[in-house]
Coordinates of C-alpha atoms in Angstrom, one line a residue:
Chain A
X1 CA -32.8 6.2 21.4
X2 CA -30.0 8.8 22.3
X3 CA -29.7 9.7 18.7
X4 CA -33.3 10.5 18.7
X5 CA -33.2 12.6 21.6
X6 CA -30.2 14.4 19.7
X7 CA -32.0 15.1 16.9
X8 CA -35.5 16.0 18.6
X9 CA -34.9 18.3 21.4
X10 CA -34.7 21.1 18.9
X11 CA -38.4 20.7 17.6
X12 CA -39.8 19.0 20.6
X13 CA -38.5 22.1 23.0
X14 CA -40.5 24.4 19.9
X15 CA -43.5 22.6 20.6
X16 CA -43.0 22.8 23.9
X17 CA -42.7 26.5 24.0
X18 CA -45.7 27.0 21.7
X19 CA -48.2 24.8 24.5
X20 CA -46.8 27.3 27.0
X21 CA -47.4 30.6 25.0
X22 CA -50.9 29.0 23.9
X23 CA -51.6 28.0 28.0
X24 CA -50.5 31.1 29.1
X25 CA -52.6 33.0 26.5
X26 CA -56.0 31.4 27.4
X27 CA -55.5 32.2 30.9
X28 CA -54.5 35.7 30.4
X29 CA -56.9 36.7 28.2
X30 CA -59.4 34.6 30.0
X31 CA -60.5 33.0 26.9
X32 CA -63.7 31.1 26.9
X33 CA -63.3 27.0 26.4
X34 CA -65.7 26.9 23.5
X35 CA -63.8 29.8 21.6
X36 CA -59.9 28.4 22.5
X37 CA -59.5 25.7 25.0
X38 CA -56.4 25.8 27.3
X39 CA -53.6 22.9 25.9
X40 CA -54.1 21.4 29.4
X41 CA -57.9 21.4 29.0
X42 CA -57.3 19.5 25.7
X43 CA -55.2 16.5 27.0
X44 CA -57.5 16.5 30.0
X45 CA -60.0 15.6 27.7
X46 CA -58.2 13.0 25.6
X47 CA -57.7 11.3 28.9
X48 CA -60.9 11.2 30.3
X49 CA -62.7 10.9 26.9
X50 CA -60.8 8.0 25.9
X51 CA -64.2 6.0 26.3
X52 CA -65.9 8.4 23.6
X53 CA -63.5 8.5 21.0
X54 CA -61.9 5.0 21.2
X55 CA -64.3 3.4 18.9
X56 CA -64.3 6.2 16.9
X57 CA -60.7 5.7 16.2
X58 CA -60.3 2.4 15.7
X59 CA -63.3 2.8 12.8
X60 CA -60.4 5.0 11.6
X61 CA -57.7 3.2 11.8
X62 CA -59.6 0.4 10.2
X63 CA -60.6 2.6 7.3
X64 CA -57.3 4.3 6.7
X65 CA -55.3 0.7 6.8
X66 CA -58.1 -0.7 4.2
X67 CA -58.0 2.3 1.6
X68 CA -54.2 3.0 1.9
X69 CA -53.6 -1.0 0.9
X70 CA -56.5 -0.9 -2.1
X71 CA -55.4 2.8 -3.0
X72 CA -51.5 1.9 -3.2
X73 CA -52.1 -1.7 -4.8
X74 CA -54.0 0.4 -7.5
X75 CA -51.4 2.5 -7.8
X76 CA -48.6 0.6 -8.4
X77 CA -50.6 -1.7 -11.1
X78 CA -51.4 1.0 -12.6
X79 CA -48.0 2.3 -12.6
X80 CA -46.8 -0.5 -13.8
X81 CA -49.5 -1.3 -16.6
X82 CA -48.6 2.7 -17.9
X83 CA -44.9 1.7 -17.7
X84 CA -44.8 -1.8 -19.9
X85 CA -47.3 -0.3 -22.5
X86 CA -46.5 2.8 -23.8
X87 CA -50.0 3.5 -25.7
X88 CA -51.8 3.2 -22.2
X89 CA -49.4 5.6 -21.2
X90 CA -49.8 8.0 -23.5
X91 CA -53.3 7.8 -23.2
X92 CA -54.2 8.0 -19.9
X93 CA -51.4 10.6 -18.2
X94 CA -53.7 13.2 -19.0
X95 CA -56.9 11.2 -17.2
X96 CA -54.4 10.4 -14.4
X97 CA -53.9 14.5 -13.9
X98 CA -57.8 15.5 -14.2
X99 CA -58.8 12.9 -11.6
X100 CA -56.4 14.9 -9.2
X101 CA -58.2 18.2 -9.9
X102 CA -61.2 17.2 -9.0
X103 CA -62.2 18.7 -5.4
X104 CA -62.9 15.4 -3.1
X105 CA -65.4 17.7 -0.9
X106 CA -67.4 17.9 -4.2
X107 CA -67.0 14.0 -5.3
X108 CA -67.8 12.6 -1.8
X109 CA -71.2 13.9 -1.7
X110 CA -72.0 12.3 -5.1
X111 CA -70.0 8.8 -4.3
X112 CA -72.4 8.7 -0.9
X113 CA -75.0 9.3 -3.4
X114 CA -74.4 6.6 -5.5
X115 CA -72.8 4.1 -3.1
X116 CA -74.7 4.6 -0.1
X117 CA -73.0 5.2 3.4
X118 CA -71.2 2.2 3.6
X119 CA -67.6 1.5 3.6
X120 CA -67.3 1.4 -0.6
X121 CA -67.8 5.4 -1.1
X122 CA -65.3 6.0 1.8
X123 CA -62.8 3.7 -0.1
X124 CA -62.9 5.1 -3.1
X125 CA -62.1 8.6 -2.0
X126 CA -59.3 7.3 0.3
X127 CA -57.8 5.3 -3.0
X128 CA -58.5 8.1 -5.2
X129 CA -56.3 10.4 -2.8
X130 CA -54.2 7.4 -2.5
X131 CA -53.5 6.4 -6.1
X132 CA -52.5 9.1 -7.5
X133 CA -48.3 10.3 -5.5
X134 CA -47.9 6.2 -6.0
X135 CA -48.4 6.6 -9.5
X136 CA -46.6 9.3 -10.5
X137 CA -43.7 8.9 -8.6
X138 CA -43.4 5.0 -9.7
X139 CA -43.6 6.4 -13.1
X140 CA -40.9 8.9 -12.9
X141 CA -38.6 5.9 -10.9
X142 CA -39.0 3.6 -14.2
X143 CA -38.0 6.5 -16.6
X144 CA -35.0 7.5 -14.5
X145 CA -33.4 3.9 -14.8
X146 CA -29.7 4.2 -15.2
X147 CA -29.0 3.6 -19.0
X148 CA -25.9 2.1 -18.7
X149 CA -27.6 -0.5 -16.6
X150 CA -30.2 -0.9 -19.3
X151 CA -27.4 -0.9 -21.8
X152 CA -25.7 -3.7 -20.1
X153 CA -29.2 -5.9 -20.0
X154 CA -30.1 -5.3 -23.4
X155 CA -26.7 -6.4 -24.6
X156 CA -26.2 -9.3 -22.0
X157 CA -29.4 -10.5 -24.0
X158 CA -32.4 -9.8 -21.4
X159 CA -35.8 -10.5 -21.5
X160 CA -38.3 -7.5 -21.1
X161 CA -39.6 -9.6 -17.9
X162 CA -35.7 -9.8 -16.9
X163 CA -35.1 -6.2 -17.7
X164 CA -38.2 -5.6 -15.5
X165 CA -37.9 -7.4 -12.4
X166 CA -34.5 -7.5 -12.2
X167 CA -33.3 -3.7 -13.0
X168 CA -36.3 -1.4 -13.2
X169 CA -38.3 -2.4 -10.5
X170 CA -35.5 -2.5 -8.2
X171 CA -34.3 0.6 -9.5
X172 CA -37.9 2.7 -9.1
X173 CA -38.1 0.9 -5.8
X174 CA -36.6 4.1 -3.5
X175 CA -39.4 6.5 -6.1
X176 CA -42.2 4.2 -5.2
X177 CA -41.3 4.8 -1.0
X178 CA -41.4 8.5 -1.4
X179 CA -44.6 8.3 -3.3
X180 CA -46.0 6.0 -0.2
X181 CA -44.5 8.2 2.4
X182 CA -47.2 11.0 0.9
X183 CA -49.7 8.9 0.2
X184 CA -50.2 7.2 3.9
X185 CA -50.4 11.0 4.9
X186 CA -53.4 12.0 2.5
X187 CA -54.9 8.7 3.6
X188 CA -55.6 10.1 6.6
X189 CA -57.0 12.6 5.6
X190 CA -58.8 11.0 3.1
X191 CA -60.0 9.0 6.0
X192 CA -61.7 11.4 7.9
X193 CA -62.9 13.5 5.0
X194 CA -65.0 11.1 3.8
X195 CA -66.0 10.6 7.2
X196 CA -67.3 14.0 7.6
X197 CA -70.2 12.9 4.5
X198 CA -71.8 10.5 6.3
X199 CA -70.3 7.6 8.4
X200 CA -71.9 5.9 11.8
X201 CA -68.3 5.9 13.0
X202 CA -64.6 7.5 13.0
X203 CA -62.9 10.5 13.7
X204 CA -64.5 12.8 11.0
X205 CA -67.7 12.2 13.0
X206 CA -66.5 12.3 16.3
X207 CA -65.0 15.8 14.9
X208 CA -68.5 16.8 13.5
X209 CA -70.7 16.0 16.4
X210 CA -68.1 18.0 18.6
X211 CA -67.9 21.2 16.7
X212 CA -71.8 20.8 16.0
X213 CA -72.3 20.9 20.0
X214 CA -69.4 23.6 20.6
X215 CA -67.2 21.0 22.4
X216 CA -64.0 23.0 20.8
X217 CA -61.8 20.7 23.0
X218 CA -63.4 17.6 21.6
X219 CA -62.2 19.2 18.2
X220 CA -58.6 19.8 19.3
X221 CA -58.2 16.4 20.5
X222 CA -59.5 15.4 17.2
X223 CA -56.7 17.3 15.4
X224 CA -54.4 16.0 17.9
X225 CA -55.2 12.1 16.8
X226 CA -55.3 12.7 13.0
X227 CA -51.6 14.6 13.5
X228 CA -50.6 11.7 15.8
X229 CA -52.3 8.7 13.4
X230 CA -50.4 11.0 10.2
X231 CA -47.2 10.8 11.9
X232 CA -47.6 7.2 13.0
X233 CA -48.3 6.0 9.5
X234 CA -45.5 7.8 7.6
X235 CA -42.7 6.3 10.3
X236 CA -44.2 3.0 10.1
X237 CA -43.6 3.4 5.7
X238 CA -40.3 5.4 6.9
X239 CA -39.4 2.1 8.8
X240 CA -40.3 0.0 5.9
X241 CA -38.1 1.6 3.6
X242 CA -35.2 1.6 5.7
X243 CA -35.6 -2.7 6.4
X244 CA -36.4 -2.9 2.4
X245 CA -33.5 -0.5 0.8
X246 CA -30.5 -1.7 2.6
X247 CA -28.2 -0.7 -0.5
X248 CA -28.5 3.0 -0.4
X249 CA -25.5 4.7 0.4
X250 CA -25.9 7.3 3.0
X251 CA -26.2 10.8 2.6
X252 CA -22.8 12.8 3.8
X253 CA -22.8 14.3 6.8
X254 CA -26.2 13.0 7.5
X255 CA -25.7 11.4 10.4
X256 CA -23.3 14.5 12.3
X257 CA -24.5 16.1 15.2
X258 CA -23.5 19.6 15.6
Chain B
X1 CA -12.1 -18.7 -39.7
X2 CA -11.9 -15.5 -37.1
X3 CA -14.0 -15.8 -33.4
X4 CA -15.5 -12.1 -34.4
X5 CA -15.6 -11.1 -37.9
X6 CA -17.3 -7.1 -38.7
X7 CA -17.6 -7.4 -42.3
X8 CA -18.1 -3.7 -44.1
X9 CA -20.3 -1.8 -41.8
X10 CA -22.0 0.8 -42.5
X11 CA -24.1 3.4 -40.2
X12 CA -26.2 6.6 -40.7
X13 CA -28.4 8.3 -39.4
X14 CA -30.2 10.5 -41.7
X15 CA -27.6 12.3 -43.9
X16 CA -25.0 11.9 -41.2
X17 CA -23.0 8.7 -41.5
X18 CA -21.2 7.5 -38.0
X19 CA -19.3 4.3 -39.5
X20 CA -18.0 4.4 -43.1
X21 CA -17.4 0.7 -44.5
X22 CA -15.6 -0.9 -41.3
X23 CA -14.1 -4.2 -41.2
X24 CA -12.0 -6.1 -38.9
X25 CA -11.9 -9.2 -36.8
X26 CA -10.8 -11.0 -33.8
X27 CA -9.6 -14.1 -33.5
X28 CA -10.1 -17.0 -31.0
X29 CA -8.4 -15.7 -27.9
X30 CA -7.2 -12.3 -29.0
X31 CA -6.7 -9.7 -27.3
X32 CA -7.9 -6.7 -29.5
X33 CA -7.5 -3.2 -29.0
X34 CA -10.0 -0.5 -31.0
X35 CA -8.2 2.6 -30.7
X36 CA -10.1 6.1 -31.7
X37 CA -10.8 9.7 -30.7
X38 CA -13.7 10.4 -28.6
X39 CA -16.9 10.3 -30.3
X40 CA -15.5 8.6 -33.0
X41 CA -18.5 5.8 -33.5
X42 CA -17.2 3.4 -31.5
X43 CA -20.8 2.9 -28.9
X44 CA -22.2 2.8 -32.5
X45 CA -20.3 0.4 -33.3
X46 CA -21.1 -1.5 -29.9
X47 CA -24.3 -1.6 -29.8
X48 CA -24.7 -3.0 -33.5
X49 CA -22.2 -5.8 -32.2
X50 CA -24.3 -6.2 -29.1
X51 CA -27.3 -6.2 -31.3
X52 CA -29.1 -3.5 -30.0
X53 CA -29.4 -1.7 -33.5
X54 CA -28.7 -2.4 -36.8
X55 CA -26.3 -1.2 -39.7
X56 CA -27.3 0.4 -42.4
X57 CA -25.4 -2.5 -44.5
X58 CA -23.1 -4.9 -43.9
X59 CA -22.6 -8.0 -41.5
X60 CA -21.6 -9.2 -37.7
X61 CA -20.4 -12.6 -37.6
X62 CA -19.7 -14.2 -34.2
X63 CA -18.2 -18.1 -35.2
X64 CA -19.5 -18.0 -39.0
X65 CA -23.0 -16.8 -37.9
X66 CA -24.8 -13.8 -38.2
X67 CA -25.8 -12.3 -35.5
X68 CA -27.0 -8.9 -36.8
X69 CA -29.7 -7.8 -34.2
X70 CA -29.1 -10.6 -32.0
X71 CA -28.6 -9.8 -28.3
X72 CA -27.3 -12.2 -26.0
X73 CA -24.3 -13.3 -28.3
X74 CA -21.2 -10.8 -26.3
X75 CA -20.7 -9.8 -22.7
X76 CA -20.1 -6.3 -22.8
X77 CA -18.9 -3.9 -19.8
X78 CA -19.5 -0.6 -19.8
X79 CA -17.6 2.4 -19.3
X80 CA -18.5 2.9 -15.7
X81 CA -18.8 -0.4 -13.4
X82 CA -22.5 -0.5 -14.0
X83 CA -23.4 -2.8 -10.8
X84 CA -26.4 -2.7 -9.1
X85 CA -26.2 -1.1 -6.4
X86 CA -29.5 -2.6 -4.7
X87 CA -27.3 -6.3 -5.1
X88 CA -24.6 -7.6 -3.3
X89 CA -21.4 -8.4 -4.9
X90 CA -21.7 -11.8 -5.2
X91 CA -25.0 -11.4 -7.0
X92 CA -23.6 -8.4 -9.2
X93 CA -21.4 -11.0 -10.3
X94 CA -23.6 -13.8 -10.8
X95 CA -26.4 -11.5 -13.1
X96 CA -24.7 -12.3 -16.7
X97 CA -25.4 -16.0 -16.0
X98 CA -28.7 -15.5 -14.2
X99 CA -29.5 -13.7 -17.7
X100 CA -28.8 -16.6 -19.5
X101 CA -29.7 -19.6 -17.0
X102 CA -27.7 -21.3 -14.1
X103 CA -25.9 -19.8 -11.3
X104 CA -22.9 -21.5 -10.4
X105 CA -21.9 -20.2 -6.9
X106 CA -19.1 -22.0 -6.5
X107 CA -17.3 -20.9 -9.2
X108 CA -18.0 -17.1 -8.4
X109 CA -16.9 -17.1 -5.1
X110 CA -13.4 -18.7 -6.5
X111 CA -13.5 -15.7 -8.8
X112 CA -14.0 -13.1 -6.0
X113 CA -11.5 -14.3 -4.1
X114 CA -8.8 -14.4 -7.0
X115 CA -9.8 -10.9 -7.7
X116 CA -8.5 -10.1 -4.3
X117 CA -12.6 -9.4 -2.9
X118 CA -12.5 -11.6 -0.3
X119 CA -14.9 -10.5 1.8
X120 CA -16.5 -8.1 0.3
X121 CA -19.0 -10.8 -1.1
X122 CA -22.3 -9.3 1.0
X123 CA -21.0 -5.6 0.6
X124 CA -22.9 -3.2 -1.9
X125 CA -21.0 -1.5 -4.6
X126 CA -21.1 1.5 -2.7
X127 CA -18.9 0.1 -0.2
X128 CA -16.3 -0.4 -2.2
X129 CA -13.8 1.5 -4.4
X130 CA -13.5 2.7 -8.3
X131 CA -11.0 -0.1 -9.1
X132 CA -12.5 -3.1 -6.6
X133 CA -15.8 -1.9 -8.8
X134 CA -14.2 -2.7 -12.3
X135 CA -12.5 -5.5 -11.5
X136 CA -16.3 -7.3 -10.0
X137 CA -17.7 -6.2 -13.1
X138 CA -15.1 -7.5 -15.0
X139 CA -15.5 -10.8 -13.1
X140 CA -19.2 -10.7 -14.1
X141 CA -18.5 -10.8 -17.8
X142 CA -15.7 -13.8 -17.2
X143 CA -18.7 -15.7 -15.5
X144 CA -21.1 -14.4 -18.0
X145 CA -21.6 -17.7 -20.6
X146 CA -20.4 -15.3 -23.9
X147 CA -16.9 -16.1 -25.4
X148 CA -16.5 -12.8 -26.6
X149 CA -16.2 -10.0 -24.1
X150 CA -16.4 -6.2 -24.9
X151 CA -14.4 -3.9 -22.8
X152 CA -15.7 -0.1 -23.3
X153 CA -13.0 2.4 -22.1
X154 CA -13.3 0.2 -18.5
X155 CA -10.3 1.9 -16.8
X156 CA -10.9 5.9 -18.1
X157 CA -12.2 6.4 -15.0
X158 CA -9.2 5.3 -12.7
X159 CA -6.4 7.2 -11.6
X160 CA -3.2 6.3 -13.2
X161 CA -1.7 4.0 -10.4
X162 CA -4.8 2.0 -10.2
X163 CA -5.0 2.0 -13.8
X164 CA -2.0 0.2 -14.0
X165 CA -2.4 -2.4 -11.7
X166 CA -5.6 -2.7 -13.2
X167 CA -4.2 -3.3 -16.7
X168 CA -1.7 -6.4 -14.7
X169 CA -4.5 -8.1 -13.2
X170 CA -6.8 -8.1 -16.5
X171 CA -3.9 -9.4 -18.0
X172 CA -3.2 -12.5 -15.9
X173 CA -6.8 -13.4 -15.7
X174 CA -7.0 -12.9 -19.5
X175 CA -4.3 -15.7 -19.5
X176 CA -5.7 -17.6 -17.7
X177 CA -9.2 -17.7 -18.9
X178 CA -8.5 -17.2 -22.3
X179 CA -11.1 -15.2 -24.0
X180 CA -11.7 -12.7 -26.9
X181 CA -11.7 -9.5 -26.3
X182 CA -12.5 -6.4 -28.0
X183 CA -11.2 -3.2 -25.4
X184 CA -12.2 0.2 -26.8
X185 CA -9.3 3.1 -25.5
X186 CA -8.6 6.5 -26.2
X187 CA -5.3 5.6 -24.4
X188 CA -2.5 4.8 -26.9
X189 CA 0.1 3.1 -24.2
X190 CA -2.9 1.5 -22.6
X191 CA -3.7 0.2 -26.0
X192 CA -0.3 -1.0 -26.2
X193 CA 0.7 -2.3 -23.3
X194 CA -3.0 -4.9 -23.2
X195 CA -3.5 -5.6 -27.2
X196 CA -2.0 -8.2 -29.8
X197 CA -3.4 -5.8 -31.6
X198 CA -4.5 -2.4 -32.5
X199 CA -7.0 -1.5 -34.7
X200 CA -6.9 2.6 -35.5
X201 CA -10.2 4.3 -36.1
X202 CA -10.8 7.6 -37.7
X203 CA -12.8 10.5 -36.6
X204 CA -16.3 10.8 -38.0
X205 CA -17.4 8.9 -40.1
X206 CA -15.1 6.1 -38.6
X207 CA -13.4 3.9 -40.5
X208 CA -10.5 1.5 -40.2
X209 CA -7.0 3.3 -41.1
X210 CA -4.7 1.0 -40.2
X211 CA -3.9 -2.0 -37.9
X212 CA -0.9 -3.0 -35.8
X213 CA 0.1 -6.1 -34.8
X214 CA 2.3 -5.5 -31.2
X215 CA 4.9 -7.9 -31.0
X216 CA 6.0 -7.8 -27.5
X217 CA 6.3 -11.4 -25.9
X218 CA 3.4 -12.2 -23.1
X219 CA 3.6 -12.2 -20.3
X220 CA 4.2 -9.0 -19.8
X221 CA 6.0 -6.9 -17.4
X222 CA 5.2 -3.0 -16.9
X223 CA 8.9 -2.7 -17.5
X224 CA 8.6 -2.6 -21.3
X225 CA 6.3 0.7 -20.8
X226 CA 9.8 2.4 -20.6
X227 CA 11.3 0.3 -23.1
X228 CA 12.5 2.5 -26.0
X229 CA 10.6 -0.1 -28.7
X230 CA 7.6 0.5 -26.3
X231 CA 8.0 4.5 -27.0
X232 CA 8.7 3.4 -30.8
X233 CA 5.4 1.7 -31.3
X234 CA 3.8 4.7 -29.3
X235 CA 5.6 7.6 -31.9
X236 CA 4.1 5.7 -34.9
X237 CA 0.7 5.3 -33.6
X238 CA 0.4 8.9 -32.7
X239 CA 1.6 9.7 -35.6
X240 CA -1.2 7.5 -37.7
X241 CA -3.7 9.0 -35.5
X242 CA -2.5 12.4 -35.6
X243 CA -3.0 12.2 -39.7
X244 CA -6.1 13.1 -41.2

């Protein structure tokens, strides 16, 4: 706790400052609430709208947990299937890259087309935002595997199961977290974009319906929950890695405090 | 009949040929010393003993088989320590037998401790130094179920003191465990001071120029490596090596 307050009061005293500037601001210029609502105006209204927006977020919530598990399981399968057959690999990098350059604000529209407005469509975006970081960086964390360590298998007579489980896996195991870490942040996203095209429920509508009616501070607290539920979801994979990777040696210096 | 027999190897690739007709063997037991420049062919010749390529001709025996392209059949220890660093030292230790079946705890732990890494059992790799490093991963190939153990330049990354007591304690656990074992050096005194004995290679493409057969008693005593026989059998291997 006292380390965290060592490392934070740097940022959080920024933040700080920025509120007070932004407060300040409103007031001076006398700013109307529907243009730029006053910081305190905001939280006011994340306390007292807590009724309006709970449900929305826990529809959220509920949709980010559900397409960041399907998005990342797809991932790392398909990480995997690349990895042990080399033709798959070869053929379907370059698939891999095109599915990344197409716009989600263009394929939502057609998957709520196709798949109604149920939860399906709004799983698919979330796991095609998902997939993709998992992927790649798996990939690159079974290519980097120490060859000495793959020497020393080969030789010592390994299977291709053994060499798998037992060096490359563990080995690609710190590429696969850093792939997660950004792929629980585009979840959100993902999330309440696919929201936005046509849900009952969730943030993305609350966030519609708001700006729609010029409730600008209904819009700011709904910035302020998708930062929060971002933040919340990478420490929670942050945490994970630290209870999984034990066996990383830690960085120099990384844990002075000047 | 010899533990380890390389019977006229020969390895190219395209045009350029790495190993030019190399024989040699190792007997049951031996302590055998391959001594060459760097970049000389010897990781070639490695990996065809370990099986993970083939020469070009000629034939690995290992106890009157072939095992050309067989893997499984030698421990081998790399240059660096080559532990995993996401395992603990006691299952670092225990992976060569994991490879090939059962894990026998008990007898690791004994190992460990004569070692002098007691305690360290739980630590990672990382926790511990250069020479505490080699000598678990030397303990993994003395647990590993392979009679024949390859050493690849194991101790080029120690400083000289450690080196040395490094060289002692491989010695006495040699003798006591009695296995084969072929240790690749660039380090003539190393060479001497460890091998019954030493096999010369020549520079690209490597072939067998000559072989020595040390004749100091075992065991040992770091005493001789001042011994003027000692600096002897050094000025005649330099010299071998030295000709072209």
């Amino acid at each position: 706790m006292r380390k965290l307050f060592q490392k934070g009061w740097r940022p959080a005293l920024v933040l700080i400052l920025l509120f007070i500037i932004w407060e300040t601001c409103t007031n001076i210029f006398d700013i109307q609430k529907w243009l730029l609502p006053a910081p305190s105006q905001i939280i006011a209204e994340a306390i007292s709208g807590w009724a309006v927006y709970s449900g929305h977020l826990a529809s959220t919530i509920k949709l980010i947990i559900f397409g960041f598990s399907i998005g990342s399981s797809i991932g790392v399968v398909v990480a995997i299937g690349l990895h042990l057959v080399p033709i798959l690999r070869q053929a379907f990098y370059p698939l891999l890259i095109i599915s990344q350059n197409i716009p989600t604000i263009v394929l939502a529209p057609l998957l709520v087309i196709w798949f109604g407005f149920g939860m399906l469509p709004k799983i698919i975006v979330i796991t095609l935002v998902c997939f993709f970081p998992i992927t790649i960086a798996l990939l690159d964390g079974f290519r980097q595997t120490n060859r000495d360590l793959m020497h020393y298998m080969q030789m010592a007579g390994a299977t291709k199961k053994q060499i798998f489980w037992k060096l490359e896996f563990p080995h690609a195991l710190p590429s696969l977290f850093s792939g997660l870490k950004i792929s629980a942040t585009y979840s959100v996203m993902g999330a309440v974009i696919s929201e936005w095209l046509g849900a009952s429920k969730g943030i993305g509508v609350y966030m519609t319906l708001a700006s729609s009616s010029f409730r600008t501070d209904r819009v700011f607290v709904a910035i302020f929950l998708i930062v929060i539920l971002s933040l919340l979801f990478f420490s929670l994979i942050v945490g994970l890695e630290k209870r999984l990777i034990k066996w990383k040696p830690k960085e120099e210096g990384a844990n002075e405090s000047s | 009949m010899s533990h380890l027999e390389i019977q006229q190897i020969n390895k190219s690739f395209g045009v350029n040929t790495v190993l030019n007709d190399v024989t040699f063997s190792v007997e049951e037991a031996e302590f055998v010393a391959l001594l060459g420049p760097s970049g000389s062919g010897k990781s070639t010749l490695f990996r065809i003993i370990g099986g993970i390529s083939q020469p070009s001709s000629g034939s690995v025996n290992l106890n009157g088989e072939n095992i050309n392209g067989k893997r499984g059949s030698i421990s081998y220890t790399p240059q660096t320590s080559s532990l995993m660093p996401w395992r603990t030292i006691l299952d670092n230790v225990l992976l060569g037998q994991e490879i090939t079946g059962n894990r026998d705890v008990e007898k690791a732990l004994q190992m460990i401790e004569r070692a002098g890494l007691k305690g360290f059992e739980q630590s990672y790799p990382h926790e511990l130094s250069g020479g505490m490093q080699q000598r678990a991963s030397f303990i993994r190939s003395i647990l590993s179920p392979q009679s024949l153990i390859l050493l690849d330049e194991p101790f080029s990354a120690l400083d000289e003191f450690t080196r040395l007591d490094m060289q002692k304690w491989l010695l006495s656990i040699w003798s006591e465990y009695k296995r084969s074992i072929l240790f690749v050096t660039h380090n003539i005194e190393e060479a001497i001071f460890l091998a019954d004995r030493i096999i010369v290679l020549s520079s690209r493409p490597a072939t067998v120029k000559k072989e020595f057969t040390i004749p100091f008693a075992r065991p040992r005593d770091e005493a001789i490596l001042l011994s003027d026989s000692f600096l002897q059998w050094k000025k005649r291997i330099y010299q071998e090596m030295r000709e072209q």
